[in-house]
Coordinates of C-alpha atoms in Angstrom, one line a residue:
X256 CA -33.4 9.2 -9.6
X257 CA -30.8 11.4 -8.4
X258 CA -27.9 12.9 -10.0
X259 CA -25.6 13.7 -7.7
X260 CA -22.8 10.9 -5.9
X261 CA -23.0 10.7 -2.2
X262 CA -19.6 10.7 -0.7
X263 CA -17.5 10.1 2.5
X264 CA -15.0 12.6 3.2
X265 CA -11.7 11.1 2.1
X266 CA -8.2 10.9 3.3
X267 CA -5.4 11.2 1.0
X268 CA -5.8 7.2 0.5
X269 CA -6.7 5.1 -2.5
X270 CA -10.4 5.5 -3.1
X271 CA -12.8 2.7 -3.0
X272 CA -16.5 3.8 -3.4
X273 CA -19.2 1.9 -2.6
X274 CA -22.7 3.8 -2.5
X275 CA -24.3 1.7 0.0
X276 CA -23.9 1.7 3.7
X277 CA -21.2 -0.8 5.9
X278 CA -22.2 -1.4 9.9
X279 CA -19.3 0.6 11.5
X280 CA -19.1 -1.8 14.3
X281 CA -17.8 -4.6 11.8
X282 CA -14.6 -2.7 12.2
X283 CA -15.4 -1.3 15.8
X284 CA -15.4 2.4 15.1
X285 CA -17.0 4.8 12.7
X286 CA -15.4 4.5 9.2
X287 CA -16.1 7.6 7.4
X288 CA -17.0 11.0 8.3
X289 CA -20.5 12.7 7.3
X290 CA -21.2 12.0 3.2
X291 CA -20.9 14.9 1.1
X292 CA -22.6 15.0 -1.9
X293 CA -21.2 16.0 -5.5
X294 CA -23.5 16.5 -8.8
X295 CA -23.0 14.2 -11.5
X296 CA -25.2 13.9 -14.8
X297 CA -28.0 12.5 -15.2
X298 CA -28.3 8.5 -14.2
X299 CA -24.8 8.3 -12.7
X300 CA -24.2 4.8 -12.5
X301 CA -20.4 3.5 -11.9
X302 CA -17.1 5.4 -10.2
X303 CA -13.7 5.0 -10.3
X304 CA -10.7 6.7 -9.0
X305 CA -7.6 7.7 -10.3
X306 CA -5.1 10.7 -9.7
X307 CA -6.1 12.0 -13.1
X308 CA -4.5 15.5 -13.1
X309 CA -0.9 14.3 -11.7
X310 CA -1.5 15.8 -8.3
X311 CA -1.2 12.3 -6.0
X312 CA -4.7 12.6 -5.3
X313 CA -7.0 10.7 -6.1
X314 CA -9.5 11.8 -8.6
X315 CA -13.3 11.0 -9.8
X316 CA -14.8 9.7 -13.2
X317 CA -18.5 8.5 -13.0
X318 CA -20.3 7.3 -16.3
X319 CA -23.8 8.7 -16.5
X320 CA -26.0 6.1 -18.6
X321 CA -28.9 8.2 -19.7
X322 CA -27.0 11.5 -20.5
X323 CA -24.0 9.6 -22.8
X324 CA -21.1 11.2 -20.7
X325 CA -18.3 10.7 -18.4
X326 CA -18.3 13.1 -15.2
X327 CA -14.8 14.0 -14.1
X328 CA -14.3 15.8 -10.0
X329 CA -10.6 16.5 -9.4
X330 CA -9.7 16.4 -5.7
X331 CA -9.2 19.5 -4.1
X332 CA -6.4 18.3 -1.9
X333 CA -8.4 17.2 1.1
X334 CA -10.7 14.7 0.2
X335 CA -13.7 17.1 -0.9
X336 CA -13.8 17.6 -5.1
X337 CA -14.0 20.3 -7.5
X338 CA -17.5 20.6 -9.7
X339 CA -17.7 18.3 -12.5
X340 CA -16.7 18.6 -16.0
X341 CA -18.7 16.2 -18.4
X342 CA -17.2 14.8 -21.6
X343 CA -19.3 12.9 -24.4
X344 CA -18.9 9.3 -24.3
X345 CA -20.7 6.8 -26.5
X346 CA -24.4 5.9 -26.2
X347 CA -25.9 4.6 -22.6
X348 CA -21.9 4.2 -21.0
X349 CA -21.7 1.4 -18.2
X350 CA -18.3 1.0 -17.0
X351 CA -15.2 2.7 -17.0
X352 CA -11.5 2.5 -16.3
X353 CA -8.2 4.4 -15.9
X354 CA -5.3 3.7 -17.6
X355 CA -2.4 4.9 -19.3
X356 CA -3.3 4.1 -23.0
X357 CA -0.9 6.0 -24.8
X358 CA 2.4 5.6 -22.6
X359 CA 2.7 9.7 -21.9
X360 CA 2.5 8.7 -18.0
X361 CA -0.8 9.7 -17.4
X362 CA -4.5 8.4 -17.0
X363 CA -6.7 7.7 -19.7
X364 CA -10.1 6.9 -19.6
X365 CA -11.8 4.1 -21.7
X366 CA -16.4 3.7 -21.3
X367 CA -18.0 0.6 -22.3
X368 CA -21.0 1.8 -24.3
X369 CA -23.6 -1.0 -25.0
X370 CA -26.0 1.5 -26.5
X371 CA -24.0 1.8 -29.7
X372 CA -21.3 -1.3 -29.3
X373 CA -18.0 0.8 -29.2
X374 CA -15.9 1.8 -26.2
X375 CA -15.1 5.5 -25.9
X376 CA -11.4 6.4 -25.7
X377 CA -10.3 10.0 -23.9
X378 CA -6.9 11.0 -23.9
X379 CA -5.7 12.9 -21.4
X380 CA -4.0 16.2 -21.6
X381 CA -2.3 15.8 -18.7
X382 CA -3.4 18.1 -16.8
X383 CA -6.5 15.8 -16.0
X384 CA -8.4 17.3 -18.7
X385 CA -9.4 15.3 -21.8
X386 CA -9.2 15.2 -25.6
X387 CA -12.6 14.4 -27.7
X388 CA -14.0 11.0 -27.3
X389 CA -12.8 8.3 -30.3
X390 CA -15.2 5.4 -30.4
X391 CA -13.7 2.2 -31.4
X392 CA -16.1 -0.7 -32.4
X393 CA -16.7 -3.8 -29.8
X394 CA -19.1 -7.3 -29.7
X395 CA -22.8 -6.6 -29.0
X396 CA -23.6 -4.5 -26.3
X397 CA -20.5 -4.3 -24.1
X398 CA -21.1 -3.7 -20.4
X399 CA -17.9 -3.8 -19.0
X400 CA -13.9 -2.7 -19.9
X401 CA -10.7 -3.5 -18.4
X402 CA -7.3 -2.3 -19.4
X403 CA -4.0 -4.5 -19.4
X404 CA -1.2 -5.3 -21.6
X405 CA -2.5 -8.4 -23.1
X406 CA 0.0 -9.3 -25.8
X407 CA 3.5 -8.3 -23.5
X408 CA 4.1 -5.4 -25.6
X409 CA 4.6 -2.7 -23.0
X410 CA 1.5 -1.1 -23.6
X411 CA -2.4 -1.5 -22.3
X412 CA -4.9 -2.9 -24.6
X413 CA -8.7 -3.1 -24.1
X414 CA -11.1 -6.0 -23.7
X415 CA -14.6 -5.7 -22.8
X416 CA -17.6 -8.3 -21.9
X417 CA -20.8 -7.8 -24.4
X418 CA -23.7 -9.0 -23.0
X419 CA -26.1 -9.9 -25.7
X420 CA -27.4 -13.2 -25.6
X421 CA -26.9 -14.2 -28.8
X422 CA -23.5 -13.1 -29.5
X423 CA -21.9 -14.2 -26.1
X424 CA -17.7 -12.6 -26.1
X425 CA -15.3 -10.4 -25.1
X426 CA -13.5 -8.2 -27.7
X427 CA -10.1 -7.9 -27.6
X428 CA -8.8 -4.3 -28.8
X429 CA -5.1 -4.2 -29.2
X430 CA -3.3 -0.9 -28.4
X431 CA -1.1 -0.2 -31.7
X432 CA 1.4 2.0 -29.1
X433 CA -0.1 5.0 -29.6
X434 CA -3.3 5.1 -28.0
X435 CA -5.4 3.6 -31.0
X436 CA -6.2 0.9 -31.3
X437 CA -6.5 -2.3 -34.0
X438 CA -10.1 -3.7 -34.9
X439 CA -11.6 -5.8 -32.5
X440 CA -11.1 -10.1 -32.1
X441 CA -13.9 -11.6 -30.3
X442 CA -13.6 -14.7 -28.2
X443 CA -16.6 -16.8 -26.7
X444 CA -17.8 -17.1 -23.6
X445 CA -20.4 -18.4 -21.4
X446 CA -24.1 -17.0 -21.9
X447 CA -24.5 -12.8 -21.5
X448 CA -20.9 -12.4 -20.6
X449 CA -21.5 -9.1 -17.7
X450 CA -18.2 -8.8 -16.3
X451 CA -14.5 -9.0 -17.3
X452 CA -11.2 -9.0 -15.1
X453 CA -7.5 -9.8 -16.8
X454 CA -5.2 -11.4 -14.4
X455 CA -2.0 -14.0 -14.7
X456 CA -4.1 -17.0 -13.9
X457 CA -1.9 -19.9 -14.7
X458 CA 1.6 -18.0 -14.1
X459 CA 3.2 -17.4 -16.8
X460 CA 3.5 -13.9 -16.6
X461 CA 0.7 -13.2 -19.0
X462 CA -2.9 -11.5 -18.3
X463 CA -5.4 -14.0 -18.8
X464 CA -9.1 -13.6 -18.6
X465 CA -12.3 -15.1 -16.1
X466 CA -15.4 -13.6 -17.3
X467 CA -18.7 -13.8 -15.4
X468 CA -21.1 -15.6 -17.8
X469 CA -24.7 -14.2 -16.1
X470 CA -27.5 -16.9 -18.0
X471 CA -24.6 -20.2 -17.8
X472 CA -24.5 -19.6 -13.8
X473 CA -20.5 -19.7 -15.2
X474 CA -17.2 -18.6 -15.0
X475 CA -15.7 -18.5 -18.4
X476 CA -11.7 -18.7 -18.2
X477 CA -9.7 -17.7 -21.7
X478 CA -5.8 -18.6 -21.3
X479 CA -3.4 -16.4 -23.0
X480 CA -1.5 -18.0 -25.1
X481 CA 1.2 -15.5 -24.6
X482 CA 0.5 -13.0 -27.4
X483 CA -2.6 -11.9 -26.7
X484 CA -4.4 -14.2 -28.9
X485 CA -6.6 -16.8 -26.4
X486 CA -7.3 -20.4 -25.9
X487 CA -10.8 -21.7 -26.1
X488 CA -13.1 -21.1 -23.0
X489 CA -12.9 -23.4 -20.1
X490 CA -16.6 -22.6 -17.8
X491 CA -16.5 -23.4 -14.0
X492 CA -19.8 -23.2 -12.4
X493 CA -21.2 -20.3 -10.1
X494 CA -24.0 -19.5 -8.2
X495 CA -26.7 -18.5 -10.1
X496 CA -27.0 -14.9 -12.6
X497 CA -23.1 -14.0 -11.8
X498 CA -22.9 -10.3 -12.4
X499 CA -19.5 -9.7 -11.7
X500 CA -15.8 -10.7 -10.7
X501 CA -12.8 -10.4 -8.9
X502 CA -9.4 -12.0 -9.4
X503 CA -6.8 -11.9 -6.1
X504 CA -4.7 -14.7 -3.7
X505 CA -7.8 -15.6 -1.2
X506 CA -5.7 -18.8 0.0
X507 CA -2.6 -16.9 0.1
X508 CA -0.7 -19.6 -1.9
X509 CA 0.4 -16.9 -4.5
X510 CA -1.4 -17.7 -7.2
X511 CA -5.0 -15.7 -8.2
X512 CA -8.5 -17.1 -7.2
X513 CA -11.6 -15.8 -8.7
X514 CA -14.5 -14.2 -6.5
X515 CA -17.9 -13.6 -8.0
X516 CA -20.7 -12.0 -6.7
X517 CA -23.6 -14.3 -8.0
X518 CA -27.1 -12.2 -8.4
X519 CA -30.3 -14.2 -7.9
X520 CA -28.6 -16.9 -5.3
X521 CA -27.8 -13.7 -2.7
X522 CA -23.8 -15.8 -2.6
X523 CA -20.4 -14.9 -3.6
X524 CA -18.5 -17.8 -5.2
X525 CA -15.3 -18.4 -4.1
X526 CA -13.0 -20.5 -6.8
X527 CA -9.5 -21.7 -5.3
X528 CA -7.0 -21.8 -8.3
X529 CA -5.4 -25.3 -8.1
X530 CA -2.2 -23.3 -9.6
X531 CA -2.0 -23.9 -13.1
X532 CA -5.1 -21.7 -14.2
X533 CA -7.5 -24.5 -13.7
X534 CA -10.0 -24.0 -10.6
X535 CA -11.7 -26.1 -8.1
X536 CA -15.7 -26.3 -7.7
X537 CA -17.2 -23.1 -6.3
X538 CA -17.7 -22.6 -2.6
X539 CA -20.9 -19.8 -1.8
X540 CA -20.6 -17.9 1.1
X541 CA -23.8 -15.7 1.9
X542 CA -24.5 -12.1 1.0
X543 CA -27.2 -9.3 1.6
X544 CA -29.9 -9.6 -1.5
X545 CA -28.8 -9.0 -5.1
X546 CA -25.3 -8.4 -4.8
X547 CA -23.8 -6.6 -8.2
X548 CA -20.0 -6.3 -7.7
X549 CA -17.5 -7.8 -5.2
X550 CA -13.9 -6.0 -4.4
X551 CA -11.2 -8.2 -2.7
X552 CA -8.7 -5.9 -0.6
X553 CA -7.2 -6.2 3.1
X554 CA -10.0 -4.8 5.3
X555 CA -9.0 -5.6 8.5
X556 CA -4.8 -5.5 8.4
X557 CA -4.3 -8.8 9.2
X558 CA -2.3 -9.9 5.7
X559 CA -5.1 -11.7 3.6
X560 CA -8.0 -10.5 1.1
X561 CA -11.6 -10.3 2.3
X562 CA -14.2 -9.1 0.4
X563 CA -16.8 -6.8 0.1
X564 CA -20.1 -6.7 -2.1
X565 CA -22.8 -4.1 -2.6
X566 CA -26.0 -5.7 -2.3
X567 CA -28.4 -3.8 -4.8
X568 CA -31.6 -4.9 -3.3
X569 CA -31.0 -4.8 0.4
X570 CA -29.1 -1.4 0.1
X571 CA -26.4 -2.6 2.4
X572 CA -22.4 -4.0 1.6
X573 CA -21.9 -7.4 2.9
X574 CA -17.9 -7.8 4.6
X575 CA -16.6 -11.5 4.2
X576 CA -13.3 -11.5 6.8
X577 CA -10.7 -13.4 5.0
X578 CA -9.9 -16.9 7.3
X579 CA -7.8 -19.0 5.4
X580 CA -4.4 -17.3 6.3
X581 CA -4.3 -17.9 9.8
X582 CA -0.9 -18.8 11.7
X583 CA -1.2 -21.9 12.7
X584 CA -0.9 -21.3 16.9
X585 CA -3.0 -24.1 18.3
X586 CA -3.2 -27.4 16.4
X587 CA -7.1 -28.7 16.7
X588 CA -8.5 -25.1 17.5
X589 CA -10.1 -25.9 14.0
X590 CA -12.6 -22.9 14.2
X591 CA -9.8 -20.3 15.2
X592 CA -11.7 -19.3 18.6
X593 CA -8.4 -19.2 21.0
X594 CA -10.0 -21.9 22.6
X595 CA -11.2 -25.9 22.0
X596 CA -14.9 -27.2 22.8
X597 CA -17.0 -29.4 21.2
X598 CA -17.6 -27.5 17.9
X599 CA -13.7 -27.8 16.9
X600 CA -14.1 -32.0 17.4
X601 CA -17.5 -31.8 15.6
X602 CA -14.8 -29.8 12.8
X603 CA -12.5 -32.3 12.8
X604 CA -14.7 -35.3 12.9
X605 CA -15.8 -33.4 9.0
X606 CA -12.4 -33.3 8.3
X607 CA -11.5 -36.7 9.2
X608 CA -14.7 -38.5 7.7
X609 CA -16.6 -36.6 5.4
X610 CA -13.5 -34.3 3.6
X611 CA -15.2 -31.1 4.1
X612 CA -14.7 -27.7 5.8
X613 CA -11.1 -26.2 6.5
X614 CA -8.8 -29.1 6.9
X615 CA -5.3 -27.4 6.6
X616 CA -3.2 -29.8 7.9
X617 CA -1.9 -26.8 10.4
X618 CA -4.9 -27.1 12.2
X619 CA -5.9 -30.7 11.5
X620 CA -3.2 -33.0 11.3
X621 CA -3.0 -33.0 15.2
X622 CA -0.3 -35.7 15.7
X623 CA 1.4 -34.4 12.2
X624 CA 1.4 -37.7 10.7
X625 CA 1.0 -36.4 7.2
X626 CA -2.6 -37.5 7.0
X627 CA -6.0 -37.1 9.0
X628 CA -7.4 -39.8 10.8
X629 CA -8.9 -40.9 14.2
X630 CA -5.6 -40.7 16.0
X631 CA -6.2 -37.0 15.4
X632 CA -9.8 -36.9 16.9
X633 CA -9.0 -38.8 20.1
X634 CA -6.2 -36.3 20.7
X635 CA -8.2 -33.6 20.3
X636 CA -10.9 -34.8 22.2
X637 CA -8.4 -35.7 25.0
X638 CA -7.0 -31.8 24.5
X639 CA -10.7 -30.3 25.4
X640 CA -12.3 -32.8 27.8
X641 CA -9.1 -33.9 29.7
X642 CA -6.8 -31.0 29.1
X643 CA -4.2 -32.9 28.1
X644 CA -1.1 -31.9 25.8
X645 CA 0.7 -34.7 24.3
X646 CA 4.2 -34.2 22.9
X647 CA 2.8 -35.2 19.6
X648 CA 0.6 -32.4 19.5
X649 CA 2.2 -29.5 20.5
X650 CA 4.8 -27.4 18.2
X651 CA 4.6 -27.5 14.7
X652 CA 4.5 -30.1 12.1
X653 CA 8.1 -31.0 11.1

């Protein structure tokens, strides 16, 4: 395998990797210029950005399993990076993260290591260099870490997902202010717990946890209960082997849905938060083969989240466009085409009889009566096979 990370030349933008390769014409132009490619250790195997060194650019850390380090490539200024400087990590590091651990304004770094159950803390000197390692003690074999300020306290603690079997938890290490942190509290989840992401979930202002549960086919969601402490698990199904997950507003209702990028179904689940922290039942959208980890952001300008996953076995990144946020121009155009035909009726006639599909009331409450029914379809029908407008369809809903 090779030890060196394949790159894109950057802008001076915030820096999402994904080593795998995106059809430009999704976006109709080529997205990134000819890859460069950087030397890493030995068995690189996750990368994340930060500005590390204080320079606004973004910089590179990459964990490298088989070699126990952390590989760090500060940005020269113009998207191309400076040779790597390695720093000992625990044994067999997964993944990482950036944060500032011990509120001096600058990025730490903390490395999951199942190898040897402890996640590596390295301080940094602020000049994107780092102190020593100091291993704290997690759950069995943790395979992912994400920093946030759990208990409200103004600093960022650590909790990480340990994947063995038998154990089944996420560790909560609480940052005593400093940097170091207090012995670890475990909490249980769902069956080889891969992948954790802290977010508000229910509201209240305080980071709570969704953790992809890889052998339950589950979600498992841990409320805060405002200190940092957390309420039992609550599982919400997936597709099958979830690997990881993402936590943003899909439905652009201001609250934080959960995508998860589900391993043996080739799906990514899509869980709508019903805005309260509870969730409805999955919806799967396909993928390429395998996909590992899913990233919401706004890939195509237009206001809402899409996603994209890297598809491990297919060597390709699946692009889901984001279609839920659409403003509402054309009551009954229920598949968004700028036109109507015979597929929006056979849209509404799901809506109206069967309850499934997109149904916002935008599209499908044609004659805004506050409910769907077959008013709605013979006004659409009369809309694409007569071309006829009536005053209770056009304009919006009151």
């Amino acid at each position: 395998m090779s030890n060196r990370i394949r790159l894109p030349k950057l802008s001076n933008a915030l820096l999402f990797i994904l080593l795998f390769s995106v059809p430009s014409a999704l976006f109709g132009q080529p997205l990134f210029d000819t890859w460069l490619s950087y030397d890493a250790s030995h068995t690189p195997i996750f990368v994340f950005a930060a500005d590390l060194d204080g320079d606004g650019k973004p910089d590179l850390a990459v964990t490298n399993a088989n070699s126990s380090t952390v590989s760090v490539l500060k940005n020269n200024g113009d998207g191309t990076f400076a040779p790597k400087v390695d720093y000992s990590t625990g044994f067999n590091p997964r993944s990482g993260v950036a944060a500032d651990l011990d509120g001096d304004a600058d990025w730490d770094l903390a490395v999951a290591n199942p190898g040897d159950n402890t996640v590596s803390v390295l301080k940094n000197n602020g000049d994107g260099t780092f102190a020593p390692k100091v291993d704290y003690g997690t759950g069995v074999e943790p395979y992912s870490v994400f920093a946030a300020d759990l208990d409200g306290d103004g600093d960022n603690d650590l909790t990480t997902a340990n994947f063995r079997f038998s154990v089944n938890t996420v560790s909560i290490l609480k940052n005593n202010g400093d940097g170091t942190f207090a012995p670890k509290v475990d909490y249980g989840t769902g069956a080889n717990p891969r992948f954790v992401f802290a977010a508000d979930l229910d509201g209240d202002g305080k980071p709570d946890l969704a953790v992809a549960s890889t052998n339950s086919f589950s979600v498992s969601v841990l409320k805060n209960n405002g200190d940092g402490t957390f309420a039992p698990k609550v599982d919400y199904g997936t597709g099958a082997a979830p690997y990881s997950i993402f936590a943003t507003d899909l439905d652009g209702d201001g609250d934080f849905d959960l995508a998860v990028a589900n391993a043996n179904s080739n799906t990514v689940s899509a869980l709508k938060n019903n805005g309260d922290g509870t969730f409805a039942p999955k919806v799967d959208y396909g993928t390429g083969a395998n996909p590992r980890f899913v990233f919401g952001a706004d890939l195509d300008g237009d206001g809402d989240f899409d996603l994209a996953v890297a598809n491990y076995s297919s060597n390709t990144v699946s692009v889901l466009k984001n279609l839920s946020i659409v403003i509402c121009a054309a009551k009954g155009d229920m598949n968004a085409s700028g036109n109507f035909s015979g597929a929006d009726i056979v849209l509404e006639l799901n809506c109206v009889f069967l309850q499934t599909g997109n149904c916002d009331f935008c599209f499908a409450d044609i004659n805004c009566s506050g409910n769907l029914s077959a008013a709605d379809i013979v006004l659409l029908l009369e809309r694409t096979f007569q071309e006829v407008c009536s005053p209770t369809w056009c304009g919006p809903c009151p």
